[in-house]
Structures are given as structure tokens and as C-alpha cells.
JSON list of C-alpha atoms in Angstrom, two decimals:
[
{"chain": "K", "resi": 243, "resn": "MET", "atom": "CA", "xyz": [-7.81, 24.62, 0.88]},
{"chain": "K", "resi": 244, "resn": "LYS", "atom": "CA", "xyz": [-10.55, 22.73, -1.00]},
{"chain": "K", "resi": 245, "resn": "ASP", "atom": "CA", "xyz": [-8.50, 22.74, -4.13]},
{"chain": "K", "resi": 246, "resn": "ALA", "atom": "CA", "xyz": [-5.80, 20.54, -2.01]},
{"chain": "K", "resi": 247, "resn": "SER", "atom": "CA", "xyz": [-7.93, 18.06, -0.64]},
{"chain": "K", "resi": 248, "resn": "THR", "atom": "CA", "xyz": [-9.94, 17.52, -3.68]},
{"chain": "K", "resi": 249, "resn": "GLN", "atom": "CA", "xyz": [-6.77, 16.62, -4.93]},
{"chain": "K", "resi": 250, "resn": "ILE", "atom": "CA", "xyz": [-5.90, 14.26, -2.26]},
{"chain": "K", "resi": 251, "resn": "GLY", "atom": "CA", "xyz": [-9.37, 12.77, -1.86]},
{"chain": "K", "resi": 252, "resn": "LYS", "atom": "CA", "xyz": [-8.70, 11.97, -6.11]},
{"chain": "K", "resi": 253, "resn": "LYS", "atom": "CA", "xyz": [-5.56, 10.48, -5.79]},
{"chain": "K", "resi": 254, "resn": "LEU", "atom": "CA", "xyz": [-6.31, 8.49, -2.65]},
{"chain": "K", "resi": 255, "resn": "LYS", "atom": "CA", "xyz": [-9.38, 7.22, -4.70]},
{"chain": "K", "resi": 256, "resn": "GLU", "atom": "CA", "xyz": [-7.72, 5.96, -7.70]},
{"chain": "K", "resi": 257, "resn": "LEU", "atom": "CA", "xyz": [-4.64, 4.22, -5.48]},
{"chain": "K", "resi": 258, "resn": "ARG", "atom": "CA", "xyz": [-7.47, 2.12, -3.56]},
{"chain": "K", "resi": 259, "resn": "LYS", "atom": "CA", "xyz": [-8.91, 1.22, -7.05]},
{"chain": "K", "resi": 260, "resn": "ALA", "atom": "CA", "xyz": [-6.21, 0.35, -8.37]},
{"chain": "K", "resi": 261, "resn": "HIS", "atom": "CA", "xyz": [-5.41, -2.32, -5.71]},
{"chain": "K", "resi": 262, "resn": "GLY", "atom": "CA", "xyz": [-8.69, -3.32, -5.13]},
{"chain": "K", "resi": 263, "resn": "TYR", "atom": "CA", "xyz": [-9.18, -1.95, -2.12]},
{"chain": "K", "resi": 264, "resn": "THR", "atom": "CA", "xyz": [-12.35, -1.09, -0.48]},
{"chain": "K", "resi": 265, "resn": "GLN", "atom": "CA", "xyz": [-12.85, 1.89, 2.07]},
{"chain": "K", "resi": 266, "resn": "THR", "atom": "CA", "xyz": [-13.62, -0.09, 5.51]},
{"chain": "K", "resi": 267, "resn": "TYR", "atom": "CA", "xyz": [-10.68, -2.66, 4.62]},
{"chain": "K", "resi": 268, "resn": "ILE", "atom": "CA", "xyz": [-8.51, 1.37, 3.98]},
{"chain": "K", "resi": 269, "resn": "ALA", "atom": "CA", "xyz": [-10.06, 2.93, 7.07]},
{"chain": "K", "resi": 270, "resn": "SER", "atom": "CA", "xyz": [-9.80, 0.05, 9.66]},
{"chain": "K", "resi": 271, "resn": "ASN", "atom": "CA", "xyz": [-5.62, -0.03, 8.46]},
{"chain": "K", "resi": 272, "resn": "ILE", "atom": "CA", "xyz": [-4.83, 3.09, 9.44]},
{"chain": "K", "resi": 273, "resn": "ASP", "atom": "CA", "xyz": [-6.58, 3.05, 12.81]},
{"chain": "K", "resi": 274, "resn": "VAL", "atom": "CA", "xyz": [-9.32, 5.42, 11.28]},
{"chain": "K", "resi": 275, "resn": "LYS", "atom": "CA", "xyz": [-13.45, 5.35, 10.70]},
{"chain": "K", "resi": 276, "resn": "GLN", "atom": "CA", "xyz": [-14.42, 4.01, 7.36]},
{"chain": "K", "resi": 277, "resn": "PRO", "atom": "CA", "xyz": [-16.91, 7.72, 6.96]},
{"chain": "K", "resi": 278, "resn": "THR", "atom": "CA", "xyz": [-13.98, 9.73, 7.69]},
{"chain": "K", "resi": 279, "resn": "TYR", "atom": "CA", "xyz": [-11.85, 7.58, 5.02]},
{"chain": "K", "resi": 280, "resn": "GLN", "atom": "CA", "xyz": [-14.66, 8.25, 2.78]},
{"chain": "K", "resi": 281, "resn": "GLN", "atom": "CA", "xyz": [-14.06, 12.07, 3.85]},
{"chain": "K", "resi": 282, "resn": "TYR", "atom": "CA", "xyz": [-10.80, 12.03, 3.12]},
{"chain": "K", "resi": 283, "resn": "GLU", "atom": "CA", "xyz": [-11.44, 10.61, -0.90]},
{"chain": "K", "resi": 284, "resn": "SER", "atom": "CA", "xyz": [-14.04, 12.99, -1.26]},
{"chain": "K", "resi": 285, "resn": "GLY", "atom": "CA", "xyz": [-11.59, 16.28, -0.63]},
{"chain": "K", "resi": 286, "resn": "LYS", "atom": "CA", "xyz": [-14.42, 17.07, 2.19]},
{"chain": "K", "resi": 287, "resn": "ARG", "atom": "CA", "xyz": [-11.34, 17.08, 4.79]},
{"chain": "K", "resi": 288, "resn": "ILE", "atom": "CA", "xyz": [-7.62, 16.29, 4.75]},
{"chain": "K", "resi": 289, "resn": "PRO", "atom": "CA", "xyz": [-5.29, 13.62, 6.45]},
{"chain": "K", "resi": 290, "resn": "SER", "atom": "CA", "xyz": [-3.81, 14.35, 9.35]},
{"chain": "K", "resi": 291, "resn": "THR", "atom": "CA", "xyz": [0.31, 13.60, 9.26]},
{"chain": "K", "resi": 292, "resn": "PRO", "atom": "CA", "xyz": [0.24, 10.81, 10.76]},
{"chain": "K", "resi": 293, "resn": "ILE", "atom": "CA", "xyz": [-2.48, 9.78, 8.60]},
{"chain": "K", "resi": 294, "resn": "ILE", "atom": "CA", "xyz": [-0.79, 10.33, 5.76]},
{"chain": "K", "resi": 295, "resn": "TYR", "atom": "CA", "xyz": [2.09, 8.79, 7.48]},
{"chain": "K", "resi": 296, "resn": "LYS", "atom": "CA", "xyz": [0.52, 5.56, 8.21]},
{"chain": "K", "resi": 297, "resn": "LEU", "atom": "CA", "xyz": [-1.26, 6.04, 4.01]},
{"chain": "K", "resi": 298, "resn": "ALA", "atom": "CA", "xyz": [1.94, 5.44, 2.82]},
{"chain": "K", "resi": 299, "resn": "ASN", "atom": "CA", "xyz": [3.41, 3.27, 5.36]},
{"chain": "K", "resi": 300, "resn": "PHE", "atom": "CA", "xyz": [0.05, 1.04, 3.85]},
{"chain": "K", "resi": 301, "resn": "TYR", "atom": "CA", "xyz": [0.75, 1.14, 0.93]},
{"chain": "K", "resi": 302, "resn": "GLY", "atom": "CA", "xyz": [4.30, 1.15, 0.82]},
{"chain": "K", "resi": 303, "resn": "LEU", "atom": "CA", "xyz": [4.88, 4.06, -0.79]},
{"chain": "K", "resi": 304, "resn": "THR", "atom": "CA", "xyz": [6.92, 7.17, 0.84]},
{"chain": "K", "resi": 305, "resn": "THR", "atom": "CA", "xyz": [5.06, 10.25, 1.73]},
{"chain": "K", "resi": 306, "resn": "ASP", "atom": "CA", "xyz": [6.61, 11.58, -1.49]},
{"chain": "K", "resi": 307, "resn": "GLU", "atom": "CA", "xyz": [5.31, 9.26, -3.33]},
{"chain": "K", "resi": 308, "resn": "LEU", "atom": "CA", "xyz": [2.45, 9.51, -2.13]},
{"chain": "K", "resi": 309, "resn": "LEU", "atom": "CA", "xyz": [1.35, 13.01, -2.23]},
{"chain": "K", "resi": 310, "resn": "LYS", "atom": "CA", "xyz": [2.89, 13.52, -4.95]},
{"chain": "K", "resi": 311, "resn": "LEU", "atom": "CA", "xyz": [1.77, 10.41, -6.84]},
{"chain": "K", "resi": 312, "resn": "CYS", "atom": "CA", "xyz": [5.21, 10.20, -8.90]},
{"chain": "K", "resi": 313, "resn": "ILE", "atom": "CA", "xyz": [4.21, 6.79, -10.40]},
{"chain": "K", "resi": 314, "resn": "PRO", "atom": "CA", "xyz": [2.24, 4.61, -12.42]},
{"chain": "K", "resi": 315, "resn": "LEU", "atom": "CA", "xyz": [-1.78, 4.05, -11.13]},
{"chain": "K", "resi": 316, "resn": "ASP", "atom": "CA", "xyz": [-2.15, 2.95, -14.39]},
{"chain": "K", "resi": 317, "resn": "ASN", "atom": "CA", "xyz": [0.73, 1.88, -17.60]},
{"chain": "K", "resi": 318, "resn": "ASP", "atom": "CA", "xyz": [-0.36, 5.15, -19.22]},
{"chain": "K", "resi": 319, "resn": "ILE", "atom": "CA", "xyz": [-1.59, 7.57, -16.63]},
{"chain": "K", "resi": 320, "resn": "TYR", "atom": "CA", "xyz": [0.28, 9.62, -14.49]},
{"chain": "K", "resi": 321, "resn": "TYR", "atom": "CA", "xyz": [0.42, 11.82, -12.24]},
{"chain": "K", "resi": 322, "resn": "ASP", "atom": "CA", "xyz": [2.34, 15.27, -11.93]},
{"chain": "K", "resi": 323, "resn": "ALA", "atom": "CA", "xyz": [5.40, 13.02, -12.83]},
{"chain": "K", "resi": 324, "resn": "PRO", "atom": "CA", "xyz": [7.74, 15.57, -14.07]},
{"chain": "K", "resi": 325, "resn": "GLU", "atom": "CA", "xyz": [8.70, 12.80, -16.50]},
{"chain": "K", "resi": 326, "resn": "LYS", "atom": "CA", "xyz": [7.49, 9.48, -17.63]},
{"chain": "K", "resi": 327, "resn": "THR", "atom": "CA", "xyz": [9.62, 6.65, -15.40]},
{"chain": "K", "resi": 328, "resn": "GLU", "atom": "CA", "xyz": [8.91, 3.17, -16.28]},
{"chain": "K", "resi": 329, "resn": "ARG", "atom": "CA", "xyz": [8.74, 2.06, -12.54]},
{"chain": "K", "resi": 330, "resn": "THR", "atom": "CA", "xyz": [5.72, 0.37, -12.04]},
{"chain": "K", "resi": 331, "resn": "LEU", "atom": "CA", "xyz": [3.71, 0.05, -9.06]},
{"chain": "K", "resi": 332, "resn": "GLU", "atom": "CA", "xyz": [4.72, -2.93, -7.49]},
{"chain": "K", "resi": 333, "resn": "GLU", "atom": "CA", "xyz": [7.92, -1.25, -7.41]},
{"chain": "K", "resi": 334, "resn": "ALA", "atom": "CA", "xyz": [7.80, 1.74, -5.81]},
{"chain": "K", "resi": 335, "resn": "GLU", "atom": "CA", "xyz": [5.81, -0.13, -3.35]},
{"chain": "K", "resi": 336, "resn": "LEU", "atom": "CA", "xyz": [8.10, -3.34, -3.08]},
{"chain": "K", "resi": 337, "resn": "SER", "atom": "CA", "xyz": [11.06, -1.05, -3.42]},
{"chain": "K", "resi": 338, "resn": "SER", "atom": "CA", "xyz": [10.18, 1.12, -0.14]},
{"chain": "K", "resi": 339, "resn": "TYR", "atom": "CA", "xyz": [7.97, -1.82, 1.84]},
{"chain": "K", "resi": 340, "resn": "GLY", "atom": "CA", "xyz": [11.51, -2.59, 3.43]},
{"chain": "K", "resi": 341, "resn": "SER", "atom": "CA", "xyz": [12.88, 1.01, 3.91]},
{"chain": "K", "resi": 342, "resn": "SER", "atom": "CA", "xyz": [12.06, 0.81, 7.31]},
{"chain": "K", "resi": 343, "resn": "LYS", "atom": "CA", "xyz": [14.79, 0.09, 9.17]},
{"chain": "K", "resi": 344, "resn": "LYS", "atom": "CA", "xyz": [12.50, -3.10, 11.58]},
{"chain": "K", "resi": 345, "resn": "PHE", "atom": "CA", "xyz": [13.25, -4.53, 8.44]},
{"chain": "K", "resi": 346, "resn": "ASP", "atom": "CA", "xyz": [17.68, -4.75, 8.17]},
{"chain": "K", "resi": 347, "resn": "LYS", "atom": "CA", "xyz": [17.57, -7.87, 9.46]},
{"chain": "K", "resi": 348, "resn": "PHE", "atom": "CA", "xyz": [16.26, -9.45, 6.92]},
{"chain": "K", "resi": 349, "resn": "SER", "atom": "CA", "xyz": [16.93, -10.85, 3.48]},
{"chain": "K", "resi": 350, "resn": "SER", "atom": "CA", "xyz": [15.18, -9.54, 0.09]},
{"chain": "K", "resi": 351, "resn": "ASP", "atom": "CA", "xyz": [13.78, -12.87, -0.50]},
{"chain": "K", "resi": 352, "resn": "GLU", "atom": "CA", "xyz": [12.45, -12.51, 3.15]},
{"chain": "K", "resi": 353, "resn": "ILE", "atom": "CA", "xyz": [11.31, -8.54, 2.86]},
{"chain": "K", "resi": 354, "resn": "GLN", "atom": "CA", "xyz": [9.35, -9.82, -0.64]},
{"chain": "K", "resi": 355, "resn": "MET", "atom": "CA", "xyz": [7.23, -12.47, 1.18]},
{"chain": "K", "resi": 356, "resn": "LEU", "atom": "CA", "xyz": [6.24, -10.66, 3.76]},
{"chain": "K", "resi": 357, "resn": "PHE", "atom": "CA", "xyz": [5.53, -7.62, 1.13]},
{"chain": "K", "resi": 358, "resn": "TYR", "atom": "CA", "xyz": [3.49, -9.96, -0.83]},
{"chain": "K", "resi": 359, "resn": "PHE", "atom": "CA", "xyz": [2.06, -11.55, 2.05]},
{"chain": "K", "resi": 360, "resn": "SER", "atom": "CA", "xyz": [0.75, -8.51, 3.26]},
{"chain": "K", "resi": 361, "resn": "LYS", "atom": "CA", "xyz": [-1.46, -8.05, 0.61]},
{"chain": "K", "resi": 362, "resn": "LEU", "atom": "CA", "xyz": [-3.54, -11.65, 1.28]},
{"chain": "K", "resi": 363, "resn": "SER", "atom": "CA", "xyz": [-6.79, -12.26, 2.98]},
{"chain": "K", "resi": 364, "resn": "LYS", "atom": "CA", "xyz": [-6.55, -13.70, 5.46]},
{"chain": "K", "resi": 365, "resn": "GLU", "atom": "CA", "xyz": [-7.88, -17.16, 4.24]},
{"chain": "K", "resi": 366, "resn": "ALA", "atom": "CA", "xyz": [-4.58, -17.31, 2.01]},
{"chain": "K", "resi": 367, "resn": "ARG", "atom": "CA", "xyz": [-2.05, -15.74, 4.68]},
{"chain": "K", "resi": 368, "resn": "ARG", "atom": "CA", "xyz": [-2.86, -19.04, 6.93]},
{"chain": "K", "resi": 369, "resn": "GLU", "atom": "CA", "xyz": [-2.28, -21.12, 3.64]},
{"chain": "K", "resi": 370, "resn": "ILE", "atom": "CA", "xyz": [0.61, -19.66, 2.64]},
{"chain": "K", "resi": 371, "resn": "ILE", "atom": "CA", "xyz": [1.84, -20.37, 6.17]},
{"chain": "K", "resi": 372, "resn": "ASP", "atom": "CA", "xyz": [0.05, -23.78, 6.69]},
{"chain": "K", "resi": 373, "resn": "PHE", "atom": "CA", "xyz": [2.20, -24.85, 3.26]},
{"chain": "K", "resi": 374, "resn": "ALA", "atom": "CA", "xyz": [5.07, -23.15, 4.48]},
{"chain": "K", "resi": 375, "resn": "LYS", "atom": "CA", "xyz": [5.07, -25.39, 7.33]},
{"chain": "K", "resi": 376, "resn": "PHE", "atom": "CA", "xyz": [4.75, -28.02, 4.89]},
{"chain": "K", "resi": 377, "resn": "LYS", "atom": "CA", "xyz": [7.99, -26.95, 3.46]},
{"chain": "K", "resi": 378, "resn": "ALA", "atom": "CA", "xyz": [9.63, -26.91, 6.20]},
{"chain": "K", "resi": 379, "resn": "SER", "atom": "CA", "xyz": [8.94, -30.29, 8.07]},
{"chain": "K", "resi": 380, "resn": "GLN", "atom": "CA", "xyz": [10.09, -31.41, 3.78]},
{"chain": "K", "resi": 381, "resn": "GLU", "atom": "CA", "xyz": [12.99, -29.71, 4.54]},
{"chain": "K", "resi": 382, "resn": "SER", "atom": "CA", "xyz": [14.21, -31.44, 7.55]},
{"chain": "K", "resi": 383, "resn": "LYS", "atom": "CA", "xyz": [14.18, -34.68, 6.94]}
]
């Protein structure tokens, strides 16, 4: 059991660092406290099934991709992948992002916008919204 929790912890830490996120940021997005998330990364605690789903959704991955990490975190490093794949982390995240039924009504461009929008800071999101309002007002003229 300790080996599994250590492996999951290492994978979560690698994934977090690859995205440049803090433990606090991830914890707040998956509805756990930062010390709890820190225990996941340190291997002192294994995330529950609902938390695994939240983590996978947060990164735009399937649970299989999250737990096996059959995606590159660095273009030269692959974890538990039987063969080298050319699929990048961004491609894996993006293709998984719109797989939920709630995205059925959106076009691929809209899904792509939501995917990248979700990665922005609050300030950057506000700038994008302001820009979209400006562009929409120009289109309607």
C-alpha cells in the first residue's frame, strides 16, 4: 500500500510541477485543504476515488491517464507507458477536456476556448472577457 501511495504521490507532484501549479491552487480546485493535498503528494495518504476523478477532471485527463500517466510530462520522459507515444500533455488534456456530455452542445473551437480559459488567472480571464466584448461589439456594427 505504501508503494502505491508513493507512486501516486510522485505522479501528482510531477504533473503539478509540469503545469506550474501550487499545492494550494490544486487543493482549492478539488475541494480539499492544502495539507491533505500535500499528504497525497508525499505518499502519506491515497486520494479517494472521488478525489481521483476531480484530479483527472482538473487536469483534463481520464482517470487511466492520471493513474498510469501514459502521457509525456516532459517530451523525453514517459511513465509506465508501454511504448513511446507522440501525444503531448496538451493534446491529452484538450482531447479529454470536451469528452463530458455537458460539452455536447459546444463546437470544438468553443471547447478549446474553455480549456485554455480555465488555465488563466482571474485577471487574465477578465482581460479575455473584456476583449471578447470589444470584438463582439465590433462584429455587430
